[in-house]
Amino acid sequence: MLIGLCLLSFPLVACGGEVEEAKPADAPTPPTEAAEVEAPEDLQIVQVRVEGDEYLFSPPGVRAGFPVRLIFDPAGLPGCSRDVAIPDFQIAKVISPEDATIEFTPETQGPVSVACSMDMYRGELRVE
Ligand SMILES: [Cu+2]
C-alpha cells in the first residue's frame, strides 16, 4: 500500500514542475542589454570646415562601428562646397544654417570620401 502511494505521487510532482517554467527569471535580462547598445554617448561628433579646396575634419578620425555626426560650419563653406556628397553612404545634402549636420555609421575601417557634388572640393575622414 505504501509503495503504491509513492509511485502515484511521483508523476504528479514531475507534472507540477513542468508547468512552472523558469521563464520569468530569464525575461528581465534582454531589456538591460538593449539599453546598453542604444547608449547615446557612442555618437562621435566631427566639426567640418573648408580650407582652399579641401574639407578638413576635427577630429580627423573616428572609430568604426559607432555613429558619426558631421557638423558643418555653413559660414565657412564657399560656393558649391555646401553641396556635400558622401558616395559610400549614398548621402547627398545641401548644408544650410538650419540643417548643417550629416549622420552615418562607418562599419569598416578605411577613409570615407567627402566631396562637393561636382567633385571640386574634397576631403577624407579617417575611420580606424
Ligand atoms: Cu563643386
PDB file of C-alpha atoms and ligand atoms in Angstrom:
ATOM      1  CA  MET A   1       0.000   0.000   0.000  1.00  0.00           C
ATOM      2  CA  LEU A   2       2.753   2.477   0.938  1.00  0.00           C
ATOM      3  CA  ILE A   3       4.810   1.670  -2.173  1.00  0.00           C
ATOM      4  CA  GLY A   4       1.726   2.173  -4.328  1.00  0.00           C
ATOM      5  CA  LEU A   5       1.154   5.678  -2.958  1.00  0.00           C
ATOM      6  CA  CYS A   6       4.751   6.646  -3.533  1.00  0.00           C
ATOM      7  CA  LEU A   7       4.668   5.593  -7.196  1.00  0.00           C
ATOM      8  CA  LEU A   8       1.448   7.545  -7.734  1.00  0.00           C
ATOM      9  CA  SER A   9       2.783  10.748  -6.232  1.00  0.00           C
ATOM     10  CA  PHE A  10       5.915  10.839  -8.470  1.00  0.00           C
ATOM     11  CA  PRO A  11       4.194  11.708 -11.768  1.00  0.00           C
ATOM     12  CA  LEU A  12       2.135  14.403 -10.025  1.00  0.00           C
ATOM     13  CA  VAL A  13       5.259  16.181  -8.719  1.00  0.00           C
ATOM     14  CA  ALA A  14       7.001  15.947 -12.110  1.00  0.00           C
ATOM     15  CA  CYS A  15       3.958  17.409 -13.849  1.00  0.00           C
ATOM     16  CA  GLY A  16       3.760  20.319 -11.390  1.00  0.00           C
ATOM     17  CA  GLY A  17       7.423  21.149 -12.021  1.00  0.00           C
ATOM     18  CA  GLU A  18       6.950  21.335 -15.777  1.00  0.00           C
ATOM     19  CA  VAL A  19       4.005  23.735 -15.602  1.00  0.00           C
ATOM     20  CA  GLU A  20       6.059  26.156 -13.520  1.00  0.00           C
ATOM     21  CA  GLU A  21       8.563  27.017 -16.282  1.00  0.00           C
ATOM     22  CA  ALA A  22      11.588  29.117 -15.265  1.00  0.00           C
ATOM     23  CA  LYS A  23      10.995  31.820 -17.917  1.00  0.00           C
ATOM     24  CA  PRO A  24      10.174  34.751 -15.603  1.00  0.00           C
ATOM     25  CA  ALA A  25      13.732  34.619 -14.222  1.00  0.00           C
ATOM     26  CA  ASP A  26      15.285  34.946 -17.740  1.00  0.00           C
ATOM     27  CA  ALA A  27      12.952  37.654 -19.035  1.00  0.00           C
ATOM     28  CA  PRO A  28      14.438  40.746 -17.299  1.00  0.00           C
ATOM     29  CA  THR A  29      17.926  40.195 -18.839  1.00  0.00           C
ATOM     30  CA  PRO A  30      17.394  41.145 -22.556  1.00  0.00           C
ATOM     31  CA  PRO A  31      15.961  44.662 -21.901  1.00  0.00           C
ATOM     32  CA  THR A  32      19.059  45.710 -19.892  1.00  0.00           C
ATOM     33  CA  GLU A  33      21.357  44.556 -22.752  1.00  0.00           C
ATOM     34  CA  ALA A  34      19.329  46.530 -25.332  1.00  0.00           C
ATOM     35  CA  ALA A  35      19.601  49.701 -23.255  1.00  0.00           C
ATOM     36  CA  GLU A  36      23.400  49.428 -23.240  1.00  0.00           C
ATOM     37  CA  VAL A  37      23.562  49.123 -27.066  1.00  0.00           C
ATOM     38  CA  GLU A  38      21.475  52.294 -27.522  1.00  0.00           C
ATOM     39  CA  ALA A  39      23.732  54.422 -25.282  1.00  0.00           C
ATOM     40  CA  PRO A  40      23.921  57.909 -26.903  1.00  0.00           C
ATOM     41  CA  GLU A  41      27.486  58.577 -25.703  1.00  0.00           C
ATOM     42  CA  ASP A  42      28.704  56.385 -28.605  1.00  0.00           C
ATOM     43  CA  LEU A  43      27.951  59.266 -31.016  1.00  0.00           C
ATOM     44  CA  GLN A  44      31.136  60.760 -32.497  1.00  0.00           C
ATOM     45  CA  ILE A  45      30.920  64.496 -33.224  1.00  0.00           C
ATOM     46  CA  VAL A  46      33.174  65.827 -36.006  1.00  0.00           C
ATOM     47  CA  GLN A  47      33.406  69.519 -36.967  1.00  0.00           C
ATOM     48  CA  VAL A  48      33.884  70.174 -40.701  1.00  0.00           C
ATOM     49  CA  ARG A  49      35.193  73.283 -42.448  1.00  0.00           C
ATOM     50  CA  VAL A  50      36.692  74.059 -45.852  1.00  0.00           C
ATOM     51  CA  GLU A  51      40.180  75.436 -46.474  1.00  0.00           C
ATOM     52  CA  GLY A  52      41.224  76.018 -50.100  1.00  0.00           C
ATOM     53  CA  ASP A  53      39.567  73.147 -51.956  1.00  0.00           C
ATOM     54  CA  GLU A  54      39.701  70.722 -49.012  1.00  0.00           C
ATOM     55  CA  TYR A  55      37.237  69.581 -46.368  1.00  0.00           C
ATOM     56  CA  LEU A  56      39.015  69.464 -43.002  1.00  0.00           C
ATOM     57  CA  PHE A  57      37.737  67.323 -40.134  1.00  0.00           C
ATOM     58  CA  SER A  58      38.202  67.925 -36.432  1.00  0.00           C
ATOM     59  CA  PRO A  59      38.990  65.412 -35.049  1.00  0.00           C
ATOM     60  CA  PRO A  60      40.476  63.929 -38.272  1.00  0.00           C
ATOM     61  CA  GLY A  61      39.472  60.354 -37.443  1.00  0.00           C
ATOM     62  CA  VAL A  62      36.640  58.287 -35.939  1.00  0.00           C
ATOM     63  CA  ARG A  63      36.144  54.694 -34.780  1.00  0.00           C
ATOM     64  CA  ALA A  64      34.405  52.130 -36.962  1.00  0.00           C
ATOM     65  CA  GLY A  65      31.118  50.692 -35.700  1.00  0.00           C
ATOM     66  CA  PHE A  66      29.871  53.834 -33.951  1.00  0.00           C
ATOM     67  CA  PRO A  67      27.600  56.581 -35.327  1.00  0.00           C
ATOM     68  CA  VAL A  68      29.222  59.755 -36.649  1.00  0.00           C
ATOM     69  CA  ARG A  69      27.671  63.223 -36.790  1.00  0.00           C
ATOM     70  CA  LEU A  70      29.423  65.678 -39.118  1.00  0.00           C
ATOM     71  CA  ILE A  71      28.684  69.264 -38.107  1.00  0.00           C
ATOM     72  CA  PHE A  72      29.447  71.718 -40.927  1.00  0.00           C
ATOM     73  CA  ASP A  73      30.111  75.412 -40.424  1.00  0.00           C
ATOM     74  CA  PRO A  74      27.726  76.917 -43.037  1.00  0.00           C
ATOM     75  CA  ALA A  75      29.564  80.285 -42.925  1.00  0.00           C
ATOM     76  CA  GLY A  76      32.845  78.535 -43.763  1.00  0.00           C
ATOM     77  CA  LEU A  77      31.602  76.679 -46.854  1.00  0.00           C
ATOM     78  CA  PRO A  78      32.432  78.625 -50.036  1.00  0.00           C
ATOM     79  CA  GLY A  79      30.398  78.195 -53.236  1.00  0.00           C
ATOM     80  CA  CYS A  80      29.277  74.679 -54.005  1.00  0.00           C
ATOM     81  CA  SER A  81      31.262  73.150 -51.119  1.00  0.00           C
ATOM     82  CA  ARG A  82      27.986  73.236 -49.159  1.00  0.00           C
ATOM     83  CA  ASP A  83      26.529  70.770 -51.677  1.00  0.00           C
ATOM     84  CA  VAL A  84      28.012  67.728 -49.950  1.00  0.00           C
ATOM     85  CA  ALA A  85      28.199  64.163 -51.278  1.00  0.00           C
ATOM     86  CA  ILE A  86      29.342  61.053 -49.395  1.00  0.00           C
ATOM     87  CA  PRO A  87      29.024  58.316 -52.053  1.00  0.00           C
ATOM     88  CA  ASP A  88      29.974  55.442 -49.671  1.00  0.00           C
ATOM     89  CA  PHE A  89      26.747  56.059 -47.762  1.00  0.00           C
ATOM     90  CA  GLN A  90      24.598  57.312 -50.682  1.00  0.00           C
ATOM     91  CA  ILE A  91      24.405  60.715 -48.998  1.00  0.00           C
ATOM     92  CA  ALA A  92      23.904  63.972 -50.912  1.00  0.00           C
ATOM     93  CA  LYS A  93      22.868  67.055 -48.992  1.00  0.00           C
ATOM     94  CA  VAL A  94      22.951  70.840 -49.308  1.00  0.00           C
ATOM     95  CA  ILE A  95      24.144  72.252 -45.981  1.00  0.00           C
ATOM     96  CA  SER A  96      22.196  75.241 -44.653  1.00  0.00           C
ATOM     97  CA  PRO A  97      22.292  77.152 -41.354  1.00  0.00           C
ATOM     98  CA  GLU A  98      19.047  75.375 -40.371  1.00  0.00           C
ATOM     99  CA  ASP A  99      20.392  71.901 -41.177  1.00  0.00           C
ATOM    100  CA  ALA A 100      24.172  71.649 -41.047  1.00  0.00           C
ATOM    101  CA  THR A 101      24.657  68.015 -39.983  1.00  0.00           C
ATOM    102  CA  ILE A 102      25.126  64.671 -41.727  1.00  0.00           C
ATOM    103  CA  GLU A 103      24.987  61.383 -39.833  1.00  0.00           C
ATOM    104  CA  PHE A 104      26.147  57.900 -40.796  1.00  0.00           C
ATOM    105  CA  THR A 105      27.757  54.862 -39.168  1.00  0.00           C
ATOM    106  CA  PRO A 106      31.002  53.577 -40.732  1.00  0.00           C
ATOM    107  CA  GLU A 107      31.057  49.813 -40.217  1.00  0.00           C
ATOM    108  CA  THR A 108      34.545  49.191 -41.664  1.00  0.00           C
ATOM    109  CA  GLN A 109      37.962  50.841 -41.333  1.00  0.00           C
ATOM    110  CA  GLY A 110      39.419  52.997 -44.112  1.00  0.00           C
ATOM    111  CA  PRO A 111      38.922  56.548 -45.379  1.00  0.00           C
ATOM    112  CA  VAL A 112      35.446  57.901 -46.157  1.00  0.00           C
ATOM    113  CA  SER A 113      35.489  60.326 -49.094  1.00  0.00           C
ATOM    114  CA  VAL A 114      33.572  63.576 -48.794  1.00  0.00           C
ATOM    115  CA  ALA A 115      33.257  65.830 -51.853  1.00  0.00           C
ATOM    116  CA  CYS A 116      31.051  68.511 -53.281  1.00  0.00           C
ATOM    117  CA  SER A 117      28.530  67.295 -55.830  1.00  0.00           C
ATOM    118  CA  MET A 118      30.872  68.319 -58.683  1.00  0.00           C
ATOM    119  CA  ASP A 119      33.978  66.802 -57.030  1.00  0.00           C
ATOM    120  CA  MET A 120      35.820  70.142 -56.833  1.00  0.00           C
ATOM    121  CA  TYR A 121      36.140  70.233 -53.045  1.00  0.00           C
ATOM    122  CA  ARG A 122      37.372  67.017 -51.467  1.00  0.00           C
ATOM    123  CA  GLY A 123      38.248  65.537 -48.104  1.00  0.00           C
ATOM    124  CA  GLU A 124      38.780  62.218 -46.372  1.00  0.00           C
ATOM    125  CA  LEU A 125      37.579  61.275 -42.909  1.00  0.00           C
ATOM    126  CA  ARG A 126      39.760  58.546 -41.379  1.00  0.00           C
ATOM    127  CA  VAL A 127      37.947  55.528 -39.884  1.00  0.00           C
ATOM    128  CA  GLU A 128      40.024  53.331 -37.560  1.00  0.00           C
TER     129      GLU A 128
HETATM  130 CU    CU B   1      31.624  71.828 -56.543  1.00  0.00          CU
END
